PDB file of C-alpha atoms and ligand atoms in Angstrom:
ATOM      1  CA  MET A   1      28.544-107.658 124.822  1.00 49.00           C
ATOM      2  CA  PRO A   2      29.288-104.266 127.731  1.00 58.00           C
ATOM      3  CA  ASN A   3      27.116-102.312 125.791  1.00 61.00           C
ATOM      4  CA  LYS A   4      29.765 -99.610 124.487  1.00 60.00           C
ATOM      5  CA  PHE A   5      27.522 -98.150 121.902  1.00 63.00           C
ATOM      6  CA  ILE A   6      25.286 -96.185 123.909  1.00 75.00           C
ATOM      7  CA  LYS A   7      26.214 -91.974 123.893  1.00 84.00           C
ATOM      8  CA  PRO A   8      27.801 -91.948 127.255  1.00 91.00           C
ATOM      9  CA  ILE A   9      25.388 -89.633 130.000  1.00 96.00           C
ATOM     10  CA  ILE A  10      26.779 -87.506 133.128  1.00 97.00           C
ATOM     11  CA  VAL A  11      24.245 -86.439 135.132  1.00 98.00           C
ATOM     12  CA  GLY A  12      24.412 -83.814 138.522  1.00 98.00           C
ATOM     13  CA  ASN A  13      23.225 -84.405 141.231  1.00 98.00           C
ATOM     14  CA  TRP A  14      22.506 -81.895 143.080  1.00 98.00           C
ATOM     15  CA  LYS A  15      20.050 -83.437 146.489  1.00 98.00           C
ATOM     16  CA  MET A  16      20.116 -80.472 148.732  1.00 98.00           C
ATOM     17  CA  ASN A  17      21.298 -77.976 147.374  1.00 98.00           C
ATOM     18  CA  GLY A  18      21.665 -74.967 145.663  1.00 97.00           C
ATOM     19  CA  LEU A  19      20.141 -71.671 146.538  1.00 97.00           C
ATOM     20  CA  LYS A  20      19.754 -68.716 143.909  1.00 96.00           C
ATOM     21  CA  SER A  21      23.033 -67.886 143.695  1.00 95.00           C
ATOM     22  CA  SER A  22      24.082 -71.357 143.134  1.00 95.00           C
ATOM     23  CA  ILE A  23      23.292 -70.331 139.061  1.00 95.00           C
ATOM     24  CA  ASP A  24      26.792 -68.659 139.068  1.00 96.00           C
ATOM     25  CA  GLU A  25      27.765 -72.145 138.627  1.00 96.00           C
ATOM     26  CA  LEU A  26      26.019 -73.109 136.127  1.00 96.00           C
ATOM     27  CA  VAL A  27      26.822 -70.047 133.858  1.00 96.00           C
ATOM     28  CA  LYS A  28      30.415 -70.738 134.227  1.00 96.00           C
ATOM     29  CA  LEU A  29      29.341 -75.022 133.882  1.00 96.00           C
ATOM     30  CA  ILE A  30      27.361 -73.944 130.577  1.00 95.00           C
ATOM     31  CA  ASP A  31      30.842 -72.070 129.341  1.00 94.00           C
ATOM     32  CA  LEU A  32      33.090 -75.075 130.436  1.00 93.00           C
ATOM     33  CA  CYS A  33      30.666 -77.742 128.818  1.00 91.00           C
ATOM     34  CA  SER A  34      30.644 -75.340 125.684  1.00 89.00           C
ATOM     35  CA  LYS A  35      32.522 -77.612 123.742  1.00 78.00           C
ATOM     36  CA  ASN A  36      31.453 -81.120 124.976  1.00 72.00           C
ATOM     37  CA  THR A  37      29.327 -82.990 122.445  1.00 72.00           C
ATOM     38  CA  LYS A  38      30.368 -86.048 123.021  1.00 83.00           C
ATOM     39  CA  PHE A  39      28.349 -86.647 126.816  1.00 88.00           C
ATOM     40  CA  ASP A  40      25.348 -85.842 127.602  1.00 94.00           C
ATOM     41  CA  VAL A  41      24.982 -83.738 130.285  1.00 96.00           C
ATOM     42  CA  VAL A  42      22.598 -83.471 133.338  1.00 98.00           C
ATOM     43  CA  ILE A  43      22.012 -81.148 135.320  1.00 98.00           C
ATOM     44  CA  ALA A  44      19.737 -81.833 138.349  1.00 98.00           C
ATOM     45  CA  PRO A  45      18.657 -79.308 140.553  1.00 98.00           C
ATOM     46  CA  PRO A  46      15.861 -78.535 143.561  1.00 98.00           C
ATOM     47  CA  TYR A  47      12.700 -78.005 142.727  1.00 98.00           C
ATOM     48  CA  THR A  48      13.342 -74.257 142.889  1.00 98.00           C
ATOM     49  CA  LEU A  49      16.205 -73.740 140.813  1.00 98.00           C
ATOM     50  CA  LEU A  50      14.650 -75.733 137.135  1.00 98.00           C
ATOM     51  CA  HIS A  51      12.622 -72.961 135.758  1.00 98.00           C
ATOM     52  CA  SER A  52      15.752 -70.836 136.365  1.00 97.00           C
ATOM     53  CA  PHE A  53      18.290 -73.241 135.125  1.00 98.00           C
ATOM     54  CA  ASN A  54      16.124 -73.166 131.837  1.00 98.00           C
ATOM     55  CA  ASP A  55      15.344 -69.813 131.051  1.00 97.00           C
ATOM     56  CA  LEU A  56      20.144 -69.905 130.806  1.00 97.00           C
ATOM     57  CA  ILE A  57      20.355 -73.241 129.139  1.00 97.00           C
ATOM     58  CA  LYS A  58      17.483 -71.634 126.494  1.00 97.00           C
ATOM     59  CA  LYS A  59      19.396 -67.891 125.985  1.00 96.00           C
ATOM     60  CA  ASN A  60      22.877 -69.921 125.998  1.00 95.00           C
ATOM     61  CA  GLU A  61      21.922 -72.629 123.236  1.00 95.00           C
ATOM     62  CA  SER A  62      23.506 -74.748 125.649  1.00 95.00           C
ATOM     63  CA  LEU A  63      23.279 -79.068 125.041  1.00 94.00           C
ATOM     64  CA  LEU A  64      23.182 -79.251 128.736  1.00 96.00           C
ATOM     65  CA  LYS A  65      19.713 -80.821 130.110  1.00 97.00           C
ATOM     66  CA  LEU A  66      18.300 -80.559 132.548  1.00 98.00           C
ATOM     67  CA  GLY A  67      16.397 -83.081 135.493  1.00 98.00           C
ATOM     68  CA  ALA A  68      14.839 -83.236 138.390  1.00 98.00           C
ATOM     69  CA  GLN A  69      15.641 -85.321 142.134  1.00 98.00           C
ATOM     70  CA  ASP A  70      11.943 -87.349 142.294  1.00 98.00           C
ATOM     71  CA  CYS A  71       8.424 -86.728 141.486  1.00 98.00           C
ATOM     72  CA  HIS A  72       5.162 -87.986 142.728  1.00 98.00           C
ATOM     73  CA  HIS A  73       2.899 -90.357 140.604  1.00 98.00           C
ATOM     74  CA  ILE A  74       0.374 -88.448 140.464  1.00 97.00           C
ATOM     75  CA  ALA A  75      -0.915 -85.909 138.201  1.00 94.00           C
ATOM     76  CA  SER A  76      -2.307 -83.093 140.572  1.00 96.00           C
ATOM     77  CA  GLY A  77      -4.292 -82.938 143.779  1.00 97.00           C
ATOM     78  CA  SER A  78      -3.952 -83.322 147.160  1.00 98.00           C
ATOM     79  CA  HIS A  79      -0.522 -83.843 148.230  1.00 97.00           C
ATOM     80  CA  THR A  80       0.922 -80.829 149.701  1.00 97.00           C
ATOM     81  CA  GLY A  81       4.503 -80.940 149.422  1.00 97.00           C
ATOM     82  CA  SER A  82       5.425 -82.890 146.436  1.00 97.00           C
ATOM     83  CA  VAL A  83       5.684 -82.364 142.694  1.00 98.00           C
ATOM     84  CA  SER A  84       4.538 -83.681 139.985  1.00 98.00           C
ATOM     85  CA  GLY A  85       6.094 -84.655 135.955  1.00 98.00           C
ATOM     86  CA  GLU A  86       3.850 -82.405 134.745  1.00 97.00           C
ATOM     87  CA  MET A  87       5.125 -80.144 136.721  1.00 98.00           C
ATOM     88  CA  ILE A  88       8.829 -81.246 135.866  1.00 98.00           C
ATOM     89  CA  LYS A  89       7.929 -80.817 132.055  1.00 97.00           C
ATOM     90  CA  ASP A  90       6.383 -77.605 132.582  1.00 97.00           C
ATOM     91  CA  SER A  91      10.589 -76.582 133.640  1.00 97.00           C
ATOM     92  CA  ASN A  92      11.439 -78.117 130.367  1.00 97.00           C
ATOM     93  CA  ALA A  93      13.407 -80.467 132.267  1.00 98.00           C
ATOM     94  CA  GLN A  94      13.839 -84.268 130.536  1.00 98.00           C
ATOM     95  CA  TYR A  95      15.191 -86.291 132.602  1.00 98.00           C
ATOM     96  CA  VAL A  96      13.661 -86.593 136.337  1.00 98.00           C
ATOM     97  CA  ILE A  97      15.856 -89.160 139.479  1.00 98.00           C
ATOM     98  CA  LEU A  98      13.964 -91.854 141.033  1.00 98.00           C
ATOM     99  CA  GLY A  99      13.884 -94.484 143.558  1.00 98.00           C
ATOM    100  CA  HIS A 100      17.662 -92.964 144.916  1.00 98.00           C
ATOM    101  CA  SER A 101      18.096 -94.281 147.785  1.00 98.00           C
ATOM    102  CA  GLU A 102      18.178 -91.165 149.765  1.00 98.00           C
ATOM    103  CA  ARG A 103      14.294 -90.762 149.324  1.00 98.00           C
ATOM    104  CA  ARG A 104      14.027 -95.344 149.320  1.00 98.00           C
ATOM    105  CA  ILE A 105      15.377 -94.215 153.224  1.00 98.00           C
ATOM    106  CA  GLN A 106      14.466 -91.413 154.380  1.00 98.00           C
ATOM    107  CA  HIS A 107      11.619 -90.796 152.928  1.00 97.00           C
ATOM    108  CA  LYS A 108      10.564 -95.204 152.597  1.00 98.00           C
ATOM    109  CA  GLU A 109       9.788 -95.903 149.219  1.00 98.00           C
ATOM    110  CA  THR A 110       8.902 -98.896 148.294  1.00 98.00           C
ATOM    111  CA  ASN A 111      10.597-100.879 144.895  1.00 98.00           C
ATOM    112  CA  GLU A 112       6.391-100.740 144.610  1.00 98.00           C
ATOM    113  CA  LEU A 113       6.344 -96.331 144.559  1.00 98.00           C
ATOM    114  CA  VAL A 114       9.280 -96.347 142.662  1.00 98.00           C
ATOM    115  CA  SER A 115       7.999 -98.088 139.712  1.00 98.00           C
ATOM    116  CA  LYS A 116       4.265 -95.862 140.428  1.00 98.00           C
ATOM    117  CA  LYS A 117       6.657 -92.915 139.349  1.00 98.00           C
ATOM    118  CA  ALA A 118       8.138 -93.819 136.870  1.00 98.00           C
ATOM    119  CA  HIS A 119       5.030 -95.596 135.050  1.00 98.00           C
ATOM    120  CA  ALA A 120       3.594 -91.856 135.969  1.00 98.00           C
ATOM    121  CA  ALA A 121       7.225 -90.249 134.442  1.00 98.00           C
ATOM    122  CA  GLN A 122       7.351 -92.398 131.492  1.00 98.00           C
ATOM    123  CA  LEU A 123       3.844 -91.749 130.284  1.00 97.00           C
ATOM    124  CA  LEU A 124       4.517 -87.760 130.644  1.00 97.00           C
ATOM    125  CA  LYS A 125       8.125 -88.635 127.155  1.00 97.00           C
ATOM    126  CA  LEU A 126      10.283 -88.475 131.179  1.00 98.00           C
ATOM    127  CA  ASN A 127      13.514 -89.804 130.453  1.00 98.00           C
ATOM    128  CA  THR A 128      13.269 -91.988 134.229  1.00 98.00           C
ATOM    129  CA  ILE A 129      16.949 -92.851 135.793  1.00 98.00           C
ATOM    130  CA  ILE A 130      15.851 -95.109 138.015  1.00 98.00           C
ATOM    131  CA  CYS A 131      18.673 -95.894 141.416  1.00 98.00           C
ATOM    132  CA  VAL A 132      19.374 -99.032 142.753  1.00 98.00           C
ATOM    133  CA  GLY A 133      21.731-100.342 145.354  1.00 98.00           C
ATOM    134  CA  GLU A 134      22.521-102.168 147.695  1.00 98.00           C
ATOM    135  CA  SER A 135      23.445-101.195 152.013  1.00 98.00           C
ATOM    136  CA  LEU A 136      26.976-102.605 153.440  1.00 97.00           C
ATOM    137  CA  GLU A 137      24.952-104.918 155.483  1.00 97.00           C
ATOM    138  CA  ASP A 138      23.553-106.765 152.034  1.00 97.00           C
ATOM    139  CA  ARG A 139      27.057-106.637 150.765  1.00 97.00           C
ATOM    140  CA  SER A 140      28.741-108.535 154.304  1.00 96.00           C
ATOM    141  CA  ASN A 141      26.052-111.329 153.824  1.00 97.00           C
ATOM    142  CA  GLY A 142      26.854-111.633 150.322  1.00 96.00           C
ATOM    143  CA  ASN A 143      22.943-110.953 148.926  1.00 97.00           C
ATOM    144  CA  HIS A 144      23.718-107.703 146.566  1.00 98.00           C
ATOM    145  CA  LYS A 145      22.452-109.826 143.478  1.00 98.00           C
ATOM    146  CA  GLU A 146      19.816-110.897 144.979  1.00 97.00           C
ATOM    147  CA  VAL A 147      18.403-107.113 146.272  1.00 98.00           C
ATOM    148  CA  ILE A 148      19.772-105.833 142.803  1.00 98.00           C
ATOM    149  CA  GLY A 149      17.718-108.213 140.606  1.00 97.00           C
ATOM    150  CA  ARG A 150      14.421-107.230 142.982  1.00 97.00           C
ATOM    151  CA  GLN A 151      14.683-103.758 143.004  1.00 98.00           C
ATOM    152  CA  LEU A 152      15.161-103.900 139.005  1.00 97.00           C
ATOM    153  CA  ALA A 153      12.463-106.986 138.786  1.00 96.00           C
ATOM    154  CA  ASP A 154      10.137-104.024 141.047  1.00 97.00           C
ATOM    155  CA  SER A 155      10.450-100.838 140.489  1.00 98.00           C
ATOM    156  CA  LEU A 156      11.420-100.773 136.351  1.00 96.00           C
ATOM    157  CA  PRO A 157       7.748-100.416 135.329  1.00 96.00           C
ATOM    158  CA  ASN A 158       5.810-102.055 132.472  1.00 92.00           C
ATOM    159  CA  GLY A 159       6.603-101.107 129.535  1.00 88.00           C
ATOM    160  CA  PHE A 160       9.509 -99.188 129.671  1.00 93.00           C
ATOM    161  CA  THR A 161      11.609 -99.467 127.094  1.00 92.00           C
ATOM    162  CA  ASN A 162      15.353 -99.164 126.530  1.00 91.00           C
ATOM    163  CA  LYS A 163      14.777 -95.340 124.601  1.00 92.00           C
ATOM    164  CA  ASN A 164      13.290 -94.104 128.733  1.00 95.00           C
ATOM    165  CA  THR A 165      14.681 -95.883 131.261  1.00 96.00           C
ATOM    166  CA  ILE A 166      18.201 -95.323 132.731  1.00 97.00           C
ATOM    167  CA  VAL A 167      19.682 -98.133 135.851  1.00 97.00           C
ATOM    168  CA  ALA A 168      21.308 -96.084 138.079  1.00 98.00           C
ATOM    169  CA  TYR A 169      24.226 -98.638 140.235  1.00 98.00           C
ATOM    170  CA  GLU A 170      24.539 -96.468 143.111  1.00 98.00           C
ATOM    171  CA  PRO A 171      26.021 -98.895 145.885  1.00 98.00           C
ATOM    172  CA  ILE A 172      24.626 -97.348 148.746  1.00 98.00           C
ATOM    173  CA  TRP A 173      28.194 -97.567 150.894  1.00 98.00           C
ATOM    174  CA  ALA A 174      29.795 -95.974 148.867  1.00 98.00           C
ATOM    175  CA  ILE A 175      27.793 -92.728 148.038  1.00 98.00           C
ATOM    176  CA  GLY A 176      29.253 -89.798 149.728  1.00 97.00           C
ATOM    177  CA  SER A 177      32.077 -91.860 150.993  1.00 97.00           C
ATOM    178  CA  ASN A 178      35.506 -90.873 149.030  1.00 95.00           C
ATOM    179  CA  ASN A 179      35.575 -94.095 148.443  1.00 95.00           C
ATOM    180  CA  SER A 180      33.897 -95.540 145.492  1.00 97.00           C
ATOM    181  CA  ALA A 181      33.136 -98.874 144.315  1.00 97.00           C
ATOM    182  CA  SER A 182      36.613-100.789 142.725  1.00 98.00           C
ATOM    183  CA  LYS A 183      36.417-101.902 139.296  1.00 98.00           C
ATOM    184  CA  GLU A 184      36.162-105.415 139.877  1.00 98.00           C
ATOM    185  CA  GLU A 185      32.949-104.377 142.126  1.00 98.00           C
ATOM    186  CA  ILE A 186      31.146-102.264 139.919  1.00 98.00           C
ATOM    187  CA  ASN A 187      31.916-104.113 136.261  1.00 98.00           C
ATOM    188  CA  GLN A 188      30.367-107.384 138.270  1.00 98.00           C
ATOM    189  CA  MET A 189      27.351-105.565 139.122  1.00 98.00           C
ATOM    190  CA  HIS A 190      26.815-103.905 135.353  1.00 97.00           C
ATOM    191  CA  LYS A 191      26.982-106.659 133.963  1.00 97.00           C
ATOM    192  CA  PHE A 192      24.875-108.941 136.355  1.00 97.00           C
ATOM    193  CA  ILE A 193      22.087-105.679 136.090  1.00 97.00           C
ATOM    194  CA  ALA A 194      23.357-105.806 131.627  1.00 95.00           C
ATOM    195  CA  SER A 195      21.987-109.462 131.826  1.00 93.00           C
ATOM    196  CA  PHE A 196      19.008-109.687 134.656  1.00 93.00           C
ATOM    197  CA  LEU A 197      17.586-106.635 131.818  1.00 93.00           C
ATOM    198  CA  LEU A 198      18.325-108.476 129.406  1.00 88.00           C
ATOM    199  CA  LYS A 199      16.860-111.729 129.756  1.00 86.00           C
ATOM    200  CA  TYR A 200      13.738-109.778 131.866  1.00 84.00           C
ATOM    201  CA  SER A 201      12.839-107.324 128.961  1.00 81.00           C
ATOM    202  CA  LYS A 202      10.853-108.945 126.723  1.00 76.00           C
ATOM    203  CA  GLU A 203      12.060-107.690 124.255  1.00 77.00           C
ATOM    204  CA  ASN A 204      15.610-108.108 125.338  1.00 73.00           C
ATOM    205  CA  TYR A 205      16.608-104.271 125.432  1.00 77.00           C
ATOM    206  CA  SER A 206      19.971-103.568 127.224  1.00 80.00           C
ATOM    207  CA  LEU A 207      19.651 -99.754 129.193  1.00 91.00           C
ATOM    208  CA  PRO A 208      22.020 -98.385 129.320  1.00 94.00           C
ATOM    209  CA  ILE A 209      23.842 -98.539 132.833  1.00 96.00           C
ATOM    210  CA  ILE A 210      25.145 -95.822 134.943  1.00 98.00           C
ATOM    211  CA  TYR A 211      27.360 -95.388 138.380  1.00 98.00           C
ATOM    212  CA  GLY A 212      27.610 -93.704 141.009  1.00 98.00           C
ATOM    213  CA  GLY A 213      29.097 -93.958 144.131  1.00 98.00           C
ATOM    214  CA  SER A 214      32.205 -90.756 145.480  1.00 98.00           C
ATOM    215  CA  VAL A 215      33.441 -89.926 141.353  1.00 98.00           C
ATOM    216  CA  THR A 216      35.418 -87.708 141.616  1.00 98.00           C
ATOM    217  CA  GLN A 217      37.843 -86.150 138.881  1.00 97.00           C
ATOM    218  CA  PHE A 218      40.418 -88.333 139.488  1.00 97.00           C
ATOM    219  CA  ASN A 219      38.562 -91.749 138.949  1.00 98.00           C
ATOM    220  CA  ALA A 220      36.213 -90.724 137.099  1.00 97.00           C
ATOM    221  CA  LYS A 221      38.413 -92.201 133.541  1.00 97.00           C
ATOM    222  CA  GLU A 222      38.938 -95.294 135.409  1.00 97.00           C
ATOM    223  CA  ILE A 223      34.955 -95.750 135.480  1.00 98.00           C
ATOM    224  CA  ILE A 224      33.380 -94.888 132.304  1.00 97.00           C
ATOM    225  CA  ASN A 225      36.108 -97.073 130.567  1.00 96.00           C
ATOM    226  CA  ILE A 226      34.804-100.339 132.921  1.00 97.00           C
ATOM    227  CA  ASP A 227      32.652-102.329 130.356  1.00 96.00           C
ATOM    228  CA  TYR A 228      28.897-102.391 131.257  1.00 96.00           C
ATOM    229  CA  VAL A 229      29.348 -99.442 132.394  1.00 97.00           C
ATOM    230  CA  ASN A 230      27.351 -95.965 130.328  1.00 96.00           C
ATOM    231  CA  GLY A 231      28.026 -93.525 132.482  1.00 97.00           C
ATOM    232  CA  LEU A 232      27.764 -91.503 135.549  1.00 98.00           C
ATOM    233  CA  LEU A 233      25.782 -89.684 138.576  1.00 98.00           C
ATOM    234  CA  VAL A 234      27.679 -87.790 140.421  1.00 98.00           C
ATOM    235  CA  GLY A 235      26.914 -85.997 143.690  1.00 98.00           C
ATOM    236  CA  GLY A 236      29.173 -83.649 145.412  1.00 98.00           C
ATOM    237  CA  ALA A 237      31.340 -83.241 142.691  1.00 98.00           C
ATOM    238  CA  SER A 238      28.486 -82.364 140.353  1.00 98.00           C
ATOM    239  CA  LEU A 239      28.264 -78.971 142.828  1.00 98.00           C
ATOM    240  CA  LYS A 240      30.920 -76.639 141.155  1.00 97.00           C
ATOM    241  CA  ALA A 241      31.258 -76.124 137.515  1.00 97.00           C
ATOM    242  CA  ASP A 242      34.983 -76.536 137.659  1.00 96.00           C
ATOM    243  CA  SER A 243      34.673 -80.002 139.416  1.00 97.00           C
ATOM    244  CA  PHE A 244      31.579 -81.360 137.081  1.00 97.00           C
ATOM    245  CA  PHE A 245      33.527 -80.425 134.251  1.00 95.00           C
ATOM    246  CA  GLY A 246      35.935 -81.880 135.427  1.00 95.00           C
ATOM    247  CA  ILE A 247      34.865 -85.053 135.512  1.00 96.00           C
ATOM    248  CA  ILE A 248      33.323 -84.383 131.695  1.00 94.00           C
ATOM    249  CA  ASP A 249      37.083 -83.463 130.719  1.00 93.00           C
ATOM    250  CA  ALA A 250      39.287 -86.672 132.392  1.00 93.00           C
ATOM    251  CA  ILE A 251      36.821 -88.916 130.351  1.00 90.00           C
TER     252      ILE A 251
HETATM  253  P1  13P B 301      28.241 -88.688 145.357  1.00 67.08           P
HETATM  254  O1  13P B 301      28.855 -88.332 144.061  1.00 67.08           O
HETATM  255  O2  13P B 301      28.794 -86.956 146.434  1.00 67.08           O
HETATM  256  O3  13P B 301      29.304 -89.657 146.613  1.00 67.08           O
HETATM  257  O4  13P B 301      26.701 -88.933 145.128  1.00 67.08           O
HETATM  258  C1  13P B 301      26.437 -89.832 144.823  1.00 67.08           C
HETATM  259  C2  13P B 301      24.995 -89.871 144.537  1.00 67.08           C
HETATM  260  O5  13P B 301      24.419 -90.359 145.783  1.00 67.08           O
HETATM  261  C3  13P B 301      24.426 -89.616 143.056  1.00 67.08           C
HETATM  262  O6  13P B 301      23.333 -90.048 143.294  1.00 67.08           O
END
């Protein structure tokens, strides 16, 4: 059964974008979102903006939630340039995106590492958004289900639950391409992921499954209404308050 009783979640992943001056976009977004109670809206800026964004969210008593884009799997120590789950918690972020294809490709992150990170984050009671997605080559070869199944089986840590884990399906070929996957492709893969998870987890969990890859205010409504889609992970269109709110407003 499509899991449509879950409150939809819309996540804005700013990737490596945003300076101190970007606080203006957050001010605008807080104002625009002030009447939204239908969706959970999460904004994931770069680490450097987490604390100032948190201060502003708190000051305005906004329902907007904060997320980080990655975390290390160890709490502290000699890991130059890394940020731990504890540091993310310290900024009051409640979510962390893990295993994004850009990290898997650019930082050679394996499923096993993603699983370790997710385990560490879940111990700290962070909500983990675990990303999976196939390459164009995998899809052309007809291997996409196999690849996603492997990513899920090896990236989800022992003990994950439907309270601490969201799966994000982001086909690599759709990210930043101005061409989202089609309605049929999204439905087919979300349905596959839902049934895979139901069988894979001992507790038969149905986790929220969100879609990412060229989501805009123009296609958001159609995508969110697809069976087995419980939310959206938005990159480029989340950078400006108007276009991000355009998505929230459209759905
Ligand atoms: P775009 O929305 O820019 O395609 O990015 C999607 C994404 O990678 C979100 O994590």
